Amino acid sequence: MKPIIGINGNVGQSDYEASTLSVRSTYVDAVLKAGGTPVMLPPIPDREAMLAQVEACAGFIFIGGPDIDPARYGEKPHPTISRLPERRESYDFALIEEAIRQRKPFLAICLGCQQVNVALGGSLIQDIYSDVDTQVQHTIKQAPYLLRHDVKVEAGSMLGDLLGVDGLSTNSAHHQAIKQPGKGLRVVARCAADGIVEACELENYPYGLAIQWHPEYLVAEPLHLKLFEGLVRAATAESLAAQR
Ligand code: MN
């Protein structure tokens, strides 16, 4: 059985692309490689249809992208912010809130990690280089499959148990990061050199993992593939439970 893993789609940014709803093949292929059935969830402005999308999925990937409107965590926008298209921002938050309400497994990546945090009442560092004194290169869009910094993983966390290591090297393509963790989120990994939050997990939850790096580019390495395999395992259990 290959459980259905919903992947939220992106909305094109320019006028020309604005009608294109899409998902990068790296996310799709990572879910496939981990044994799941990837299904793209196009952002839709219809609550009933969104609920049917959530119902149809046994687990979720919440993908990366540009920045959340800081008004969602009570701040004015920093000049470096590049905003999500409104269609995607409102859909993503509705989707994430409903998936969590239904306690469905998820792996949230980069922007997805930040969205889960804000959906649960947390806040963000709007621009790492404006707020934090660090030499670490967190914000590198080029060659996203290259490793950029080390991450320390907390022993005894779900993430630590899943990976079976207390640290790993990751890529890094974010200029924002988690400041105050949202309700129920536990910080379980930080950048080894500067302490920037690199992963959180939802406690007492069947696989709710929010990570700041991009493991979908790194699934050739077993350690990063495990993040997707863990999701597929939890989603398999979820869909078996739903059949009963
Ligand atoms: Mn980083």
mmCIF file of C-alpha atoms and ligand atoms in Angstrom:
data_model
loop_
_atom_site.group_PDB
_atom_site.id
_atom_site.type_symbol
_atom_site.label_atom_id
_atom_site.label_comp_id
_atom_site.label_asym_id
_atom_site.label_seq_id
_atom_site.Cartn_x
_atom_site.Cartn_y
_atom_site.Cartn_z
ATOM 1 C CA MET A 1 0.000 0.000 0.000
ATOM 2 C CA LYS A 2 1.276 3.434 -0.959
ATOM 3 C CA PRO A 3 -0.568 6.051 1.123
ATOM 4 C CA ILE A 4 -1.668 9.294 -0.532
ATOM 5 C CA ILE A 5 0.595 12.179 0.426
ATOM 6 C CA GLY A 6 -0.843 15.591 -0.451
ATOM 7 C CA ILE A 7 1.637 18.268 -1.530
ATOM 8 C CA ASN A 8 0.376 21.854 -1.523
ATOM 9 C CA GLY A 9 0.905 23.543 -4.881
ATOM 10 C CA ASN A 10 2.610 26.834 -5.556
ATOM 11 C CA VAL A 11 1.002 29.818 -7.309
ATOM 12 C CA GLY A 12 3.031 31.558 -10.035
ATOM 13 C CA GLN A 13 4.292 35.038 -9.088
ATOM 14 C CA SER A 14 4.258 37.067 -12.315
ATOM 15 C CA ASP A 15 1.070 38.095 -14.148
ATOM 16 C CA TYR A 16 1.951 35.644 -16.876
ATOM 17 C CA GLU A 17 2.517 32.757 -14.450
ATOM 18 C CA ALA A 18 -0.255 33.596 -12.008
ATOM 19 C CA SER A 19 -2.584 30.999 -13.496
ATOM 20 C CA THR A 20 0.026 28.233 -13.082
ATOM 21 C CA LEU A 21 -0.382 26.021 -10.027
ATOM 22 C CA SER A 22 2.644 23.778 -9.719
ATOM 23 C CA VAL A 23 4.887 21.655 -7.549
ATOM 24 C CA ARG A 24 8.622 20.982 -7.960
ATOM 25 C CA SER A 25 9.454 17.456 -9.064
ATOM 26 C CA THR A 26 11.962 17.083 -6.188
ATOM 27 C CA TYR A 27 9.061 16.928 -3.677
ATOM 28 C CA VAL A 28 7.099 14.510 -5.842
ATOM 29 C CA ASP A 29 10.085 12.218 -6.434
ATOM 30 C CA ALA A 30 11.099 12.225 -2.754
ATOM 31 C CA VAL A 31 7.605 11.027 -1.740
ATOM 32 C CA LEU A 32 7.719 8.365 -4.462
ATOM 33 C CA LYS A 33 11.163 7.192 -3.387
ATOM 34 C CA ALA A 34 9.922 6.869 0.211
ATOM 35 C CA GLY A 35 7.021 4.638 -0.918
ATOM 36 C CA GLY A 36 4.147 7.126 -0.914
ATOM 37 C CA THR A 37 1.702 8.236 -3.609
ATOM 38 C CA PRO A 38 2.316 11.932 -4.259
ATOM 39 C CA VAL A 39 -0.766 14.019 -5.104
ATOM 40 C CA MET A 40 -0.609 17.738 -5.778
ATOM 41 C CA LEU A 41 -3.168 19.843 -3.911
ATOM 42 C CA PRO A 42 -3.863 22.941 -6.010
ATOM 43 C CA PRO A 43 -4.574 25.969 -3.800
ATOM 44 C CA ILE A 44 -8.340 26.506 -4.008
ATOM 45 C CA PRO A 45 -10.528 29.265 -2.558
ATOM 46 C CA ASP A 46 -13.311 26.869 -1.489
ATOM 47 C CA ARG A 47 -13.442 25.579 2.063
ATOM 48 C CA GLU A 48 -15.653 22.558 1.399
ATOM 49 C CA ALA A 49 -13.398 21.374 -1.425
ATOM 50 C CA MET A 50 -10.310 21.952 0.741
ATOM 51 C CA LEU A 51 -11.858 19.765 3.456
ATOM 52 C CA ALA A 52 -12.395 17.031 0.855
ATOM 53 C CA GLN A 53 -8.721 17.344 -0.141
ATOM 54 C CA VAL A 54 -7.641 16.850 3.478
ATOM 55 C CA GLU A 55 -10.019 13.910 3.832
ATOM 56 C CA ALA A 56 -8.480 12.234 0.765
ATOM 57 C CA CYS A 57 -4.913 12.434 2.089
ATOM 58 C CA ALA A 58 -3.214 10.235 4.672
ATOM 59 C CA GLY A 59 -0.295 12.636 5.102
ATOM 60 C CA PHE A 60 1.110 15.921 3.813
ATOM 61 C CA ILE A 61 4.186 17.720 2.590
ATOM 62 C CA PHE A 62 4.015 21.484 3.142
ATOM 63 C CA ILE A 63 6.472 22.943 0.653
ATOM 64 C CA GLY A 64 8.866 25.917 0.606
ATOM 65 C CA GLY A 65 8.270 29.335 -0.902
ATOM 66 C CA PRO A 66 8.527 33.079 -0.195
ATOM 67 C CA ASP A 67 7.481 34.875 3.014
ATOM 68 C CA ILE A 68 4.360 34.939 5.210
ATOM 69 C CA ASP A 69 2.581 38.248 5.856
ATOM 70 C CA PRO A 70 4.154 39.245 9.223
ATOM 71 C CA ALA A 71 0.782 40.680 10.325
ATOM 72 C CA ARG A 72 -0.069 37.037 11.077
ATOM 73 C CA TYR A 73 2.355 37.191 14.003
ATOM 74 C CA GLY A 74 1.724 40.819 14.842
ATOM 75 C CA GLU A 75 4.684 42.507 13.127
ATOM 76 C CA LYS A 76 5.202 45.072 10.374
ATOM 77 C CA PRO A 77 7.021 43.785 7.273
ATOM 78 C CA HIS A 78 10.820 44.038 7.163
ATOM 79 C CA PRO A 79 12.120 45.536 3.839
ATOM 80 C CA THR A 80 13.670 42.196 2.782
ATOM 81 C CA ILE A 81 10.314 40.399 2.744
ATOM 82 C CA SER A 82 8.983 38.909 -0.480
ATOM 83 C CA ARG A 83 5.352 37.998 0.022
ATOM 84 C CA LEU A 84 3.482 34.824 -0.859
ATOM 85 C CA PRO A 85 0.714 35.250 -3.422
ATOM 86 C CA GLU A 86 -2.528 35.854 -1.500
ATOM 87 C CA ARG A 87 -4.252 32.858 -3.080
ATOM 88 C CA ARG A 88 -1.578 30.537 -1.768
ATOM 89 C CA GLU A 89 -1.151 32.173 1.641
ATOM 90 C CA SER A 90 -4.817 31.901 2.603
ATOM 91 C CA TYR A 91 -5.118 28.351 1.244
ATOM 92 C CA ASP A 92 -1.949 27.103 2.934
ATOM 93 C CA PHE A 93 -3.021 28.310 6.373
ATOM 94 C CA ALA A 94 -6.503 26.809 5.992
ATOM 95 C CA LEU A 95 -4.967 23.509 4.822
ATOM 96 C CA ILE A 96 -2.361 23.346 7.590
ATOM 97 C CA GLU A 97 -4.863 24.213 10.330
ATOM 98 C CA GLU A 98 -7.271 21.527 9.118
ATOM 99 C CA ALA A 99 -4.583 18.844 8.688
ATOM 100 C CA ILE A 100 -3.407 19.476 12.260
ATOM 101 C CA ARG A 101 -6.993 19.563 13.571
ATOM 102 C CA GLN A 102 -7.481 16.090 12.030
ATOM 103 C CA ARG A 103 -4.111 14.976 13.484
ATOM 104 C CA LYS A 104 -2.775 13.849 10.110
ATOM 105 C CA PRO A 105 0.973 13.253 9.693
ATOM 106 C CA PHE A 106 3.005 15.952 7.946
ATOM 107 C CA LEU A 107 6.516 16.948 6.959
ATOM 108 C CA ALA A 108 6.744 20.736 6.649
ATOM 109 C CA ILE A 109 9.739 22.097 4.751
ATOM 110 C CA CYS A 110 11.291 25.595 4.895
ATOM 111 C CA LEU A 111 8.372 28.036 4.388
ATOM 112 C CA GLY A 112 6.086 25.110 5.355
ATOM 113 C CA CYS A 113 7.963 24.868 8.673
ATOM 114 C CA GLN A 114 7.472 28.588 9.271
ATOM 115 C CA GLN A 115 3.781 28.359 8.315
ATOM 116 C CA VAL A 116 3.136 25.523 10.785
ATOM 117 C CA ASN A 117 4.837 27.597 13.472
ATOM 118 C CA VAL A 118 2.778 30.717 12.732
ATOM 119 C CA ALA A 119 -0.453 28.668 12.406
ATOM 120 C CA LEU A 120 0.193 27.491 15.984
ATOM 121 C CA GLY A 121 0.730 31.028 17.264
ATOM 122 C CA GLY A 122 4.525 31.252 16.936
ATOM 123 C CA SER A 123 6.603 34.071 15.452
ATOM 124 C CA LEU A 124 9.514 34.412 13.020
ATOM 125 C CA ILE A 125 12.848 36.135 12.693
ATOM 126 C CA GLN A 126 11.967 38.168 9.582
ATOM 127 C CA ASP A 127 15.532 38.384 8.279
ATOM 128 C CA ILE A 128 18.342 36.369 9.866
ATOM 129 C CA TYR A 129 21.137 38.715 8.723
ATOM 130 C CA SER A 130 19.372 41.809 10.090
ATOM 131 C CA ASP A 131 18.612 40.247 13.480
ATOM 132 C CA VAL A 132 21.329 37.683 14.233
ATOM 133 C CA ASP A 133 25.113 38.068 14.251
ATOM 134 C CA THR A 134 26.199 35.007 12.252
ATOM 135 C CA GLN A 135 28.731 34.006 9.608
ATOM 136 C CA VAL A 136 26.730 30.921 8.600
ATOM 137 C CA GLN A 137 25.371 30.891 5.059
ATOM 138 C CA HIS A 138 21.693 30.116 5.602
ATOM 139 C CA THR A 139 20.373 31.874 2.500
ATOM 140 C CA ILE A 140 21.693 30.149 -0.595
ATOM 141 C CA LYS A 141 19.293 29.519 -3.445
ATOM 142 C CA GLN A 142 21.977 28.301 -5.878
ATOM 143 C CA ALA A 143 22.900 24.593 -5.976
ATOM 144 C CA PRO A 144 20.366 23.593 -3.300
ATOM 145 C CA TYR A 145 21.722 20.032 -3.207
ATOM 146 C CA LEU A 146 24.997 21.238 -1.611
ATOM 147 C CA LEU A 147 25.469 20.978 2.158
ATOM 148 C CA ARG A 148 25.943 24.367 3.874
ATOM 149 C CA HIS A 149 26.044 23.920 7.648
ATOM 150 C CA ASP A 150 25.837 21.415 10.495
ATOM 151 C CA VAL A 151 22.715 20.897 12.571
ATOM 152 C CA LYS A 152 22.572 19.527 16.114
ATOM 153 C CA VAL A 153 19.635 17.226 16.836
ATOM 154 C CA GLU A 154 18.213 16.876 20.334
ATOM 155 C CA ALA A 155 18.601 13.434 21.882
ATOM 156 C CA GLY A 156 15.313 11.803 22.902
ATOM 157 C CA SER A 157 13.288 13.732 20.333
ATOM 158 C CA MET A 158 11.174 12.014 17.676
ATOM 159 C CA LEU A 159 13.555 13.459 15.068
ATOM 160 C CA GLY A 160 16.604 12.153 16.939
ATOM 161 C CA ASP A 161 15.074 8.667 17.221
ATOM 162 C CA LEU A 162 14.071 8.690 13.552
ATOM 163 C CA LEU A 163 17.524 9.684 12.300
ATOM 164 C CA GLY A 164 19.516 7.760 14.914
ATOM 165 C CA VAL A 165 22.187 10.498 15.021
ATOM 166 C CA ASP A 166 22.776 13.620 17.133
ATOM 167 C CA GLY A 167 23.686 15.798 14.168
ATOM 168 C CA LEU A 168 23.827 16.064 10.395
ATOM 169 C CA SER A 169 24.835 18.383 7.578
ATOM 170 C CA THR A 170 22.117 20.191 5.672
ATOM 171 C CA ASN A 171 21.536 22.533 2.786
ATOM 172 C CA SER A 172 20.083 25.939 3.635
ATOM 173 C CA ALA A 173 17.955 28.322 1.550
ATOM 174 C CA HIS A 174 16.088 30.467 4.092
ATOM 175 C CA HIS A 175 16.434 34.097 5.209
ATOM 176 C CA GLN A 176 13.775 33.702 7.912
ATOM 177 C CA ALA A 177 13.625 31.310 10.863
ATOM 178 C CA ILE A 178 11.505 30.409 13.878
ATOM 179 C CA LYS A 179 11.740 32.942 16.727
ATOM 180 C CA GLN A 180 9.045 31.951 19.257
ATOM 181 C CA PRO A 181 7.828 28.349 18.760
ATOM 182 C CA GLY A 182 4.060 27.906 18.420
ATOM 183 C CA LYS A 183 1.802 26.003 20.831
ATOM 184 C CA GLY A 184 2.774 22.338 21.185
ATOM 185 C CA LEU A 185 5.943 22.703 19.088
ATOM 186 C CA ARG A 186 9.234 21.581 20.580
ATOM 187 C CA VAL A 187 12.538 22.810 19.121
ATOM 188 C CA VAL A 188 14.490 19.634 18.270
ATOM 189 C CA ALA A 189 17.344 20.851 16.050
ATOM 190 C CA ARG A 190 19.478 23.984 15.777
ATOM 191 C CA CYS A 191 22.286 25.174 13.544
ATOM 192 C CA ALA A 192 25.452 24.025 15.324
ATOM 193 C CA ALA A 193 27.318 27.313 14.769
ATOM 194 C CA ASP A 194 24.712 29.982 15.569
ATOM 195 C CA GLY A 195 21.730 28.297 17.254
ATOM 196 C CA ILE A 196 19.170 29.203 14.556
ATOM 197 C CA VAL A 197 16.183 26.852 14.901
ATOM 198 C CA GLU A 198 16.365 24.205 12.153
ATOM 199 C CA ALA A 199 13.591 21.796 13.226
ATOM 200 C CA CYS A 200 10.549 21.554 15.486
ATOM 201 C CA GLU A 201 8.137 18.727 16.151
ATOM 202 C CA LEU A 202 4.584 18.608 17.447
ATOM 203 C CA GLU A 203 4.478 16.766 20.730
ATOM 204 C CA ASN A 204 1.959 13.937 21.276
ATOM 205 C CA TYR A 205 1.216 13.850 17.587
ATOM 206 C CA PRO A 206 1.546 11.110 14.943
ATOM 207 C CA TYR A 207 4.468 12.638 12.974
ATOM 208 C CA GLY A 208 4.340 16.410 12.868
ATOM 209 C CA LEU A 209 7.790 17.478 11.741
ATOM 210 C CA ALA A 210 8.740 20.991 10.647
ATOM 211 C CA ILE A 211 12.253 21.431 9.278
ATOM 212 C CA GLN A 212 14.048 24.458 7.925
ATOM 213 C CA TRP A 213 16.312 22.781 5.349
ATOM 214 C CA HIS A 214 15.350 21.126 2.036
ATOM 215 C CA PRO A 215 15.691 17.319 2.354
ATOM 216 C CA GLU A 216 13.869 16.793 -0.963
ATOM 217 C CA TYR A 217 17.154 17.723 -2.716
ATOM 218 C CA LEU A 218 19.133 15.280 -0.560
ATOM 219 C CA VAL A 219 17.201 11.987 -0.724
ATOM 220 C CA ALA A 220 20.174 10.246 -2.347
ATOM 221 C CA GLU A 221 21.480 10.251 1.242
ATOM 222 C CA PRO A 222 19.673 7.714 3.469
ATOM 223 C CA LEU A 223 19.604 10.109 6.430
ATOM 224 C CA HIS A 224 17.560 12.730 4.569
ATOM 225 C CA LEU A 225 15.357 10.118 2.881
ATOM 226 C CA LYS A 226 14.369 8.923 6.383
ATOM 227 C CA LEU A 227 12.378 12.139 6.883
ATOM 228 C CA PHE A 228 10.097 11.122 4.011
ATOM 229 C CA GLU A 229 10.062 7.434 4.971
ATOM 230 C CA GLY A 230 8.933 8.377 8.475
ATOM 231 C CA LEU A 231 6.086 10.406 6.984
ATOM 232 C CA VAL A 232 5.001 7.548 4.711
ATOM 233 C CA ARG A 233 5.096 5.081 7.633
ATOM 234 C CA ALA A 234 2.921 7.361 9.765
ATOM 235 C CA ALA A 235 0.558 7.971 6.827
ATOM 236 C CA THR A 236 0.240 4.210 6.245
ATOM 237 C CA ALA A 237 -0.796 3.765 9.890
ATOM 238 C CA GLU A 238 -3.221 6.691 9.501
ATOM 239 C CA SER A 239 -4.939 5.233 6.436
ATOM 240 C CA LEU A 240 -5.156 1.752 8.007
ATOM 241 C CA ALA A 241 -6.801 3.313 11.071
ATOM 242 C CA ALA A 242 -9.229 5.215 8.809
ATOM 243 C CA GLN A 243 -10.316 1.958 7.109
ATOM 244 C CA ARG A 244 -11.249 0.354 10.415
HETATM 245 MN MN MN B 1 19.904 26.955 7.811
#
